[in-house]
Short mmCIF file of C-alpha atoms in Angstrom, two decimals:
data_model
loop_
_atom_site.label_atom_id
_atom_site.label_comp_id
_atom_site.label_asym_id
_atom_site.label_seq_id
_atom_site.Cartn_x
_atom_site.Cartn_y
_atom_site.Cartn_z
CA GLN A 1 96.19 13.14 125.72
CA PHE A 2 96.06 9.61 127.11
CA ALA A 3 93.90 8.58 124.17
CA ASN A 4 96.40 10.08 121.75
CA VAL A 5 99.29 8.19 123.35
CA THR A 6 97.32 4.95 123.28
CA LEU A 7 96.43 5.44 119.61
CA PHE A 8 100.04 6.26 118.71
CA SER A 9 101.41 3.24 120.57
CA SER A 10 98.91 0.90 118.96
CA LEU A 11 99.67 2.24 115.48
CA GLY A 12 103.37 2.08 116.23
CA THR A 13 103.43 -1.72 116.21
CA GLY A 14 104.21 -3.40 112.91
CA SER A 15 101.24 -5.77 113.11
CA SER A 16 98.79 -2.91 113.69
CA ILE A 17 100.13 -0.93 110.72
CA LEU A 18 99.93 -4.03 108.52
CA SER A 19 96.37 -4.65 109.69
CA ALA A 20 95.39 -1.06 108.91
CA LEU A 21 96.92 -1.30 105.43
CA GLN A 22 95.17 -4.60 104.79
CA ASP A 23 91.83 -3.10 105.82
CA LEU A 24 92.41 -0.22 103.42
CA PHE A 25 93.48 -2.61 100.64
CA TRP A 26 90.45 -4.85 100.96
CA LEU A 27 88.10 -1.87 100.96
CA SER A 28 89.71 -0.65 97.75
CA LYS A 29 89.56 -4.13 96.21
CA SER A 30 85.86 -4.38 96.99
CA LYS A 31 85.17 -1.12 95.18
CA VAL A 32 87.25 -2.16 92.19
CA GLU A 33 85.44 -5.50 91.98
CA LYS A 34 82.07 -3.74 92.03
CA GLN A 35 83.13 -1.49 89.16
CA LEU A 36 84.41 -4.49 87.20
CA GLN A 37 81.05 -6.20 87.73
CA ILE A 38 79.24 -3.14 86.36
CA ILE A 39 81.58 -2.93 83.35
CA SER A 40 81.19 -6.64 82.58
CA VAL A 41 77.39 -6.38 82.58
CA LEU A 42 77.38 -3.12 80.61
CA GLN A 43 79.53 -4.58 77.82
CA TRP A 44 77.17 -7.54 77.52
CA VAL A 45 74.06 -5.34 77.41
CA LEU A 46 75.63 -3.19 74.68
CA THR A 47 76.62 -6.36 72.81
CA PHE A 48 73.03 -7.59 73.04
CA LEU A 49 71.56 -4.30 71.85
CA ILE A 50 73.95 -2.78 69.30
CA MET A 51 76.99 -4.92 68.49
CA GLY A 52 75.51 -6.52 65.37
CA VAL A 53 74.41 -3.24 63.79
CA ALA A 54 77.58 -1.41 64.89
CA CYS A 55 79.90 -4.06 63.39
CA THR A 56 77.95 -4.03 60.12
CA LEU A 57 78.24 -0.24 59.83
CA ILE A 58 81.95 -0.29 60.71
CA LEU A 59 82.62 -2.97 58.10
CA MET A 60 80.78 -0.92 55.44
CA TYR A 61 82.81 2.14 56.43
CA ILE A 62 86.13 0.29 56.20
CA LEU A 63 85.19 -0.83 52.68
CA CYS A 64 85.16 2.85 51.71
CA THR A 65 88.62 3.59 53.13
CA ASP A 66 92.20 2.71 52.23
CA CYS A 67 91.87 -0.33 54.49
CA TRP A 68 89.15 -1.85 52.28
CA ALA A 69 91.24 -5.01 51.75
CA ILE A 70 90.82 -5.97 55.42
CA ALA A 71 87.04 -5.77 55.16
CA ALA A 72 87.09 -7.60 51.80
CA LEU A 73 89.12 -10.45 53.32
CA TYR A 74 86.67 -10.75 56.21
CA LEU A 75 83.69 -10.77 53.84
CA ALA A 76 85.36 -13.53 51.79
CA TRP A 77 85.84 -15.49 55.01
CA LEU A 78 82.21 -14.82 55.94
CA VAL A 79 81.00 -16.39 52.68
CA PHE A 80 83.26 -19.40 53.17
CA ASP A 81 82.19 -19.82 56.82
CA TRP A 82 78.48 -19.04 56.34
CA ASN A 83 77.11 -22.47 57.30
CA THR A 84 79.30 -23.03 60.37
CA PRO A 85 76.63 -21.80 62.83
CA LYS A 86 74.27 -24.48 61.47
CA LYS A 87 76.86 -27.18 62.16
CA GLY A 88 77.43 -26.72 65.85
CA GLY A 89 79.37 -23.48 65.58
CA ARG A 90 82.89 -22.93 66.81
CA ARG A 91 83.01 -22.76 70.59
CA SER A 92 86.06 -21.56 72.47
CA GLN A 93 86.74 -22.78 75.99
CA TRP A 94 89.09 -19.82 76.37
CA VAL A 95 86.26 -17.34 75.73
CA ARG A 96 83.81 -19.30 77.89
CA ASN A 97 86.30 -19.10 80.78
CA TRP A 98 87.02 -15.37 80.57
CA ALA A 99 87.25 -13.73 84.00
CA ILE A 100 84.77 -11.08 82.85
CA TRP A 101 81.97 -13.67 83.05
CA ARG A 102 82.71 -14.29 86.72
CA TYR A 103 82.28 -10.57 87.39
CA PHE A 104 79.07 -10.74 85.31
CA ARG A 105 77.86 -13.62 87.52
CA ASP A 106 78.67 -11.86 90.78
CA TYR A 107 76.90 -8.62 89.83
CA PHE A 108 73.43 -10.17 90.34
CA PRO A 109 74.55 -12.86 91.48
CA ILE A 110 73.60 -15.73 89.14
CA ARG A 111 73.57 -19.33 90.37
CA LEU A 112 73.04 -22.69 88.63
CA VAL A 113 71.32 -25.46 90.61
CA LYS A 114 71.60 -29.09 89.53
CA THR A 115 68.88 -31.48 90.67
CA HIS A 116 69.67 -34.64 88.67
CA ASN A 117 72.56 -36.21 86.78
CA LEU A 118 72.52 -36.24 82.98
CA LEU A 119 73.78 -39.25 81.02
CA THR A 120 76.45 -38.54 78.41
CA THR A 121 74.94 -41.27 76.25
CA ARG A 122 71.80 -39.18 75.67
CA ASN A 123 71.05 -35.86 73.97
CA TYR A 124 68.84 -33.24 75.60
CA ILE A 125 66.62 -30.27 74.90
CA PHE A 126 66.44 -27.89 77.85
CA GLY A 127 63.33 -25.72 77.93
CA TYR A 128 64.40 -22.46 79.59
CA HIS A 129 61.74 -20.35 81.35
CA PRO A 130 61.05 -17.46 81.58
CA HIS A 131 62.62 -15.39 78.78
CA GLY A 132 62.84 -12.13 80.71
CA ILE A 133 64.03 -9.11 78.74
CA MET A 134 67.45 -10.47 77.75
CA GLY A 135 67.72 -14.03 79.07
CA LEU A 136 70.60 -13.11 81.38
CA GLY A 137 70.49 -16.36 83.34
CA ALA A 138 70.44 -18.47 80.18
CA PHE A 139 73.51 -16.71 78.81
CA CYS A 140 75.59 -16.77 82.00
CA ASN A 141 74.78 -20.38 82.93
CA PHE A 142 75.05 -22.05 79.53
CA SER A 143 77.24 -19.83 77.31
CA THR A 144 79.99 -19.30 79.87
CA GLU A 145 81.65 -21.39 82.56
CA ALA A 146 81.03 -18.79 85.26
CA THR A 147 78.58 -20.99 87.19
CA GLY A 148 80.42 -24.24 86.47
CA VAL A 149 78.05 -25.92 84.03
CA SER A 150 80.77 -28.27 82.73
CA GLN A 151 81.68 -29.32 86.28
CA LYS A 152 78.08 -29.84 87.33
CA PHE A 153 77.19 -31.75 84.17
CA PRO A 154 80.45 -33.43 83.09
CA GLY A 155 80.50 -34.63 79.49
CA ILE A 156 77.51 -32.49 78.48
CA ARG A 157 78.01 -29.79 75.79
CA PRO A 158 75.46 -26.97 76.18
CA TYR A 159 74.29 -25.00 73.13
CA LEU A 160 72.17 -21.93 73.80
CA ALA A 161 69.84 -21.36 70.84
CA THR A 162 69.06 -17.78 69.79
CA LEU A 163 67.65 -15.88 66.80
CA ALA A 164 69.14 -17.03 63.49
CA GLY A 165 69.32 -13.40 62.32
CA ASN A 166 72.14 -12.74 64.81
CA PHE A 167 74.39 -15.05 62.80
CA ARG A 168 74.05 -12.88 59.70
CA MET A 169 75.78 -10.02 61.53
CA PRO A 170 79.56 -9.79 60.97
CA ILE A 171 81.80 -10.21 64.02
CA LEU A 172 78.77 -10.74 66.28
CA ARG A 173 78.24 -14.19 64.77
CA ASP A 174 81.81 -15.22 65.65
CA TYR A 175 81.49 -13.81 69.16
CA LEU A 176 78.26 -15.75 69.75
CA MET A 177 79.66 -19.01 68.36
CA SER A 178 82.67 -18.77 70.66
CA GLY A 179 80.31 -19.12 73.62
CA GLY A 180 78.57 -22.19 72.19
CA ILE A 181 75.53 -20.27 70.95
CA CYS A 182 73.70 -21.59 67.88
CA PRO A 183 70.74 -20.51 65.70
CA VAL A 184 67.33 -21.62 66.93
CA ASN A 185 66.29 -23.17 63.61
CA ARG A 186 65.59 -26.70 62.48
CA ASP A 187 68.80 -27.15 60.45
CA SER A 188 71.04 -26.26 63.38
CA ILE A 189 69.14 -28.32 65.95
CA ASP A 190 68.86 -31.33 63.61
CA TYR A 191 72.61 -31.27 63.03
CA ILE A 192 73.53 -31.08 66.72
CA LEU A 193 71.11 -33.81 67.75
CA SER A 194 71.85 -36.23 64.89
CA LYS A 195 75.39 -35.63 63.61
CA ASN A 196 77.29 -34.42 66.65
CA GLY A 197 77.33 -37.58 68.77
CA SER A 198 75.75 -37.75 72.23
CA GLY A 199 76.05 -35.58 75.31
CA ASN A 200 74.61 -32.49 73.60
CA ALA A 201 72.14 -30.19 75.35
CA ILE A 202 70.32 -27.53 73.35
CA ILE A 203 68.86 -24.77 75.51
CA ILE A 204 65.73 -23.27 73.94
CA VAL A 205 64.05 -20.25 75.52
CA VAL A 206 60.62 -21.62 74.68
CA GLY A 207 58.54 -18.51 75.34
CA GLY A 208 60.64 -16.39 72.99
CA ALA A 209 59.74 -12.84 72.05
CA ALA A 210 56.05 -13.30 72.94
CA GLU A 211 56.98 -14.11 76.53
CA SER A 212 59.35 -11.16 76.81
CA LEU A 213 56.44 -8.77 76.15
CA ASN A 214 54.75 -9.80 79.39
CA CYS A 215 57.68 -10.11 81.77
CA THR A 216 57.60 -7.79 84.73
CA PRO A 217 58.93 -7.93 88.31
CA GLY A 218 56.79 -10.00 90.65
CA LYS A 219 55.18 -11.99 87.84
CA ASN A 220 55.88 -15.66 87.19
CA SER A 221 54.27 -16.62 83.90
CA VAL A 222 55.42 -18.63 80.89
CA THR A 223 54.23 -18.81 77.28
CA LEU A 224 54.00 -22.55 76.77
CA LYS A 225 50.48 -23.88 76.09
CA HIS A 226 50.80 -23.69 72.32
CA ARG A 227 54.60 -23.99 72.06
CA LYS A 228 55.03 -27.60 70.99
CA GLY A 229 57.67 -27.47 68.28
CA PHE A 230 60.49 -28.25 70.73
CA VAL A 231 58.61 -31.38 71.86
CA LYS A 232 58.26 -32.56 68.26
CA LEU A 233 62.00 -32.04 67.72
CA ALA A 234 62.74 -34.04 70.87
CA LEU A 235 60.59 -36.92 69.63
CA ARG A 236 62.14 -36.92 66.15
CA HIS A 237 65.62 -37.25 67.65
CA GLY A 238 64.84 -39.15 70.84
CA ALA A 239 66.30 -36.31 72.89
CA ASP A 240 65.23 -36.13 76.53
CA LEU A 241 63.38 -32.99 77.63
CA VAL A 242 64.62 -31.08 80.67
CA PRO A 243 62.52 -28.30 82.27
CA VAL A 244 64.56 -25.33 83.51
CA TYR A 245 63.18 -22.46 85.57
CA SER A 246 65.13 -19.30 86.36
CA PHE A 247 63.89 -17.62 89.53
CA GLY A 248 64.53 -13.88 89.39
CA GLU A 249 64.86 -13.57 85.61
CA ASN A 250 61.87 -11.21 85.48
CA GLU A 251 63.11 -9.06 88.36
CA VAL A 252 66.15 -7.39 86.76
CA TYR A 253 64.32 -4.98 84.43
CA LYS A 254 61.11 -2.97 84.60
CA GLN A 255 59.01 -2.82 81.43
CA VAL A 256 56.14 -0.80 80.03
CA ILE A 257 53.44 -3.41 79.33
CA PHE A 258 51.08 -2.52 76.47
CA GLU A 259 47.55 -3.86 76.70
CA GLU A 260 46.18 -6.19 74.03
CA GLY A 261 44.61 -4.11 71.27
CA SER A 262 46.75 -1.03 71.95
CA TRP A 263 48.92 0.56 69.25
CA GLY A 264 52.05 -0.33 71.21
CA ARG A 265 51.20 -4.04 71.32
CA TRP A 266 50.30 -3.91 67.60
CA VAL A 267 53.77 -2.55 66.74
CA GLN A 268 55.46 -5.16 68.95
CA LYS A 269 53.58 -8.03 67.32
CA LYS A 270 54.40 -6.76 63.82
CA PHE A 271 58.11 -6.71 64.69
CA GLN A 272 57.82 -10.16 66.24
CA LYS A 273 56.11 -11.59 63.16
CA HIS A 274 58.38 -10.12 60.48
CA ILE A 275 61.75 -9.76 62.23
CA GLY A 276 61.65 -12.38 64.97
CA PHE A 277 61.98 -10.16 68.02
CA ALA A 278 59.68 -7.71 69.76
CA PRO A 279 60.95 -4.25 70.77
CA CYS A 280 60.36 -3.61 74.47
CA ILE A 281 60.33 -0.33 76.36
CA PHE A 282 62.22 -1.14 79.52
CA HIS A 283 64.71 0.28 81.97
CA GLY A 284 67.07 -0.79 84.68
CA ARG A 285 69.37 1.25 86.87
CA GLY A 286 71.82 3.99 85.92
CA LEU A 287 75.55 3.51 85.47
CA PHE A 288 76.53 5.57 88.52
CA SER A 289 73.49 5.19 90.76
CA SER A 290 70.88 2.53 91.41
CA ASN A 291 68.37 5.34 92.03
CA THR A 292 68.42 6.53 88.41
CA TRP A 293 67.16 4.92 85.22
CA GLY A 294 69.50 3.32 82.73
CA LEU A 295 70.40 0.22 80.72
CA LEU A 296 72.08 -1.70 83.52
CA PRO A 297 69.87 -4.44 85.00
CA TYR A 298 69.08 -4.26 88.69
CA SER A 299 71.36 -6.43 90.79
CA LYS A 300 68.74 -8.99 91.78
CA PRO A 301 69.67 -12.66 92.31
CA ILE A 302 68.90 -15.08 89.47
CA THR A 303 68.80 -18.79 90.36
CA THR A 304 68.48 -21.24 87.47
CA VAL A 305 67.21 -24.68 88.47
CA VAL A 306 67.75 -27.57 86.03
CA GLY A 307 65.03 -30.15 86.59
CA GLU A 308 64.71 -33.88 86.10
CA PRO A 309 65.05 -35.15 82.50
CA ILE A 310 61.96 -36.63 80.87
CA THR A 311 62.79 -39.75 78.84
CA ILE A 312 61.60 -39.29 75.26
CA PRO A 313 61.35 -42.12 72.68
CA LYS A 314 62.64 -41.66 69.14
CA ILE A 315 59.71 -41.37 66.70
CA ASP A 316 60.60 -40.28 63.16
CA ASN A 317 57.16 -38.90 62.40
CA PRO A 318 55.35 -38.27 65.70
CA SER A 319 51.59 -37.78 65.54
CA GLN A 320 49.91 -34.74 67.04
CA LYS A 321 48.52 -36.98 69.78
CA GLU A 322 52.04 -38.11 70.73
CA VAL A 323 53.32 -34.53 70.70
CA ASP A 324 50.43 -33.40 72.91
CA PHE A 325 51.01 -36.26 75.34
CA TYR A 326 54.68 -35.49 75.95
CA HIS A 327 53.99 -31.76 75.96
CA SER A 328 51.51 -32.26 78.82
CA ILE A 329 54.11 -34.27 80.73
CA TYR A 330 56.62 -31.47 80.21
CA VAL A 331 54.20 -28.78 81.43
CA ASP A 332 53.41 -30.81 84.55
CA SER A 333 57.13 -31.32 85.23
CA LEU A 334 57.82 -27.60 84.90
CA ILE A 335 55.02 -26.71 87.32
CA LYS A 336 56.27 -29.31 89.84
CA LEU A 337 59.81 -27.92 89.53
CA PHE A 338 58.53 -24.39 90.19
CA ASP A 339 56.43 -25.47 93.16
CA LYS A 340 59.26 -27.48 94.72
CA TYR A 341 61.81 -24.65 94.69
CA LYS A 342 59.74 -21.44 94.83
CA SER A 343 59.89 -21.02 98.61
CA LYS A 344 63.64 -21.66 98.65
CA PHE A 345 64.23 -18.67 96.39
CA GLY A 346 62.08 -16.03 97.99
CA LEU A 347 58.58 -16.75 96.71
CA PRO A 348 55.59 -17.46 98.97
CA GLU A 349 54.07 -20.93 99.06
CA THR A 350 50.89 -19.46 97.58
CA GLU A 351 52.67 -18.34 94.39
CA VAL A 352 51.33 -20.08 91.27
CA LEU A 353 53.14 -20.42 87.94
CA GLU A 354 50.91 -18.99 85.23
CA VAL A 355 51.06 -21.07 82.01
CA ASN A 356 49.76 -19.22 78.94
#
């Protein structure tokens, strides 16, 4: 009875009631924020996997209905606007600053670490490693403002380069361009580095589809030994090279790895050769429980470290010897970056970056 009186008297004060309501409110807010984080990541995963095909099918369907004029107008616009992705695209600061990207960031969470200043009088090619399954860190850090890339590197315009085939898909192409994403082809990169002024940074996921086939939790390896095209581009334009390593990128999905020579690897390589991407069999967590399988990535931290720029001279027609020389410097810089920060982000000092 004494306990009941004490409880009643304590709850009877205005401050105690307010405190109790605040505790209840913050608990509810925390749950809502977690659900918003899950929704934000789910919409991006579905965009990555099916948006292009879905929008194409919907457009074809509309052409067969009474609303065909809407689809016809869009297709006319598509023809008129076809080369825009090759000319720097059409970024939107409004889209890059959407609140949904902050929820996306906090789900993992994703963090961007700056180690050196970048001059606005220079252009840059960032080599992003590793690819992972979907390049989640690359997207969040450089195609949105969720981690403050514009504040950390003032005056630098980042362009994340991805498969050119994505820009042939209706609606998806416009969505990608709004985030500052461009095709990873020579025409697009040449334009940005030669006709778009200075202060441009093109982010190339160097390992590409080949690297994605080998990514698995606990493994730090990059496909880089024979990837030298980005170095040649840097030399042709005098764009400085910047190594970037994303700790945790390989931890967010689990993948079935097919051995070399197996039928599964054969199919993957055929897709990679003829279409540009390699289909992976992977899974994350379920929508309602982290103990079930699903399309949602696991909420593991991803920390993207932007290294020191490597000064590159402008050589219109670089020789293979010159390309090899600067490529070796780049590889050494990437390894040093990995070794310097690995222990800070949960890896043992004995961990070695595997360069394939």
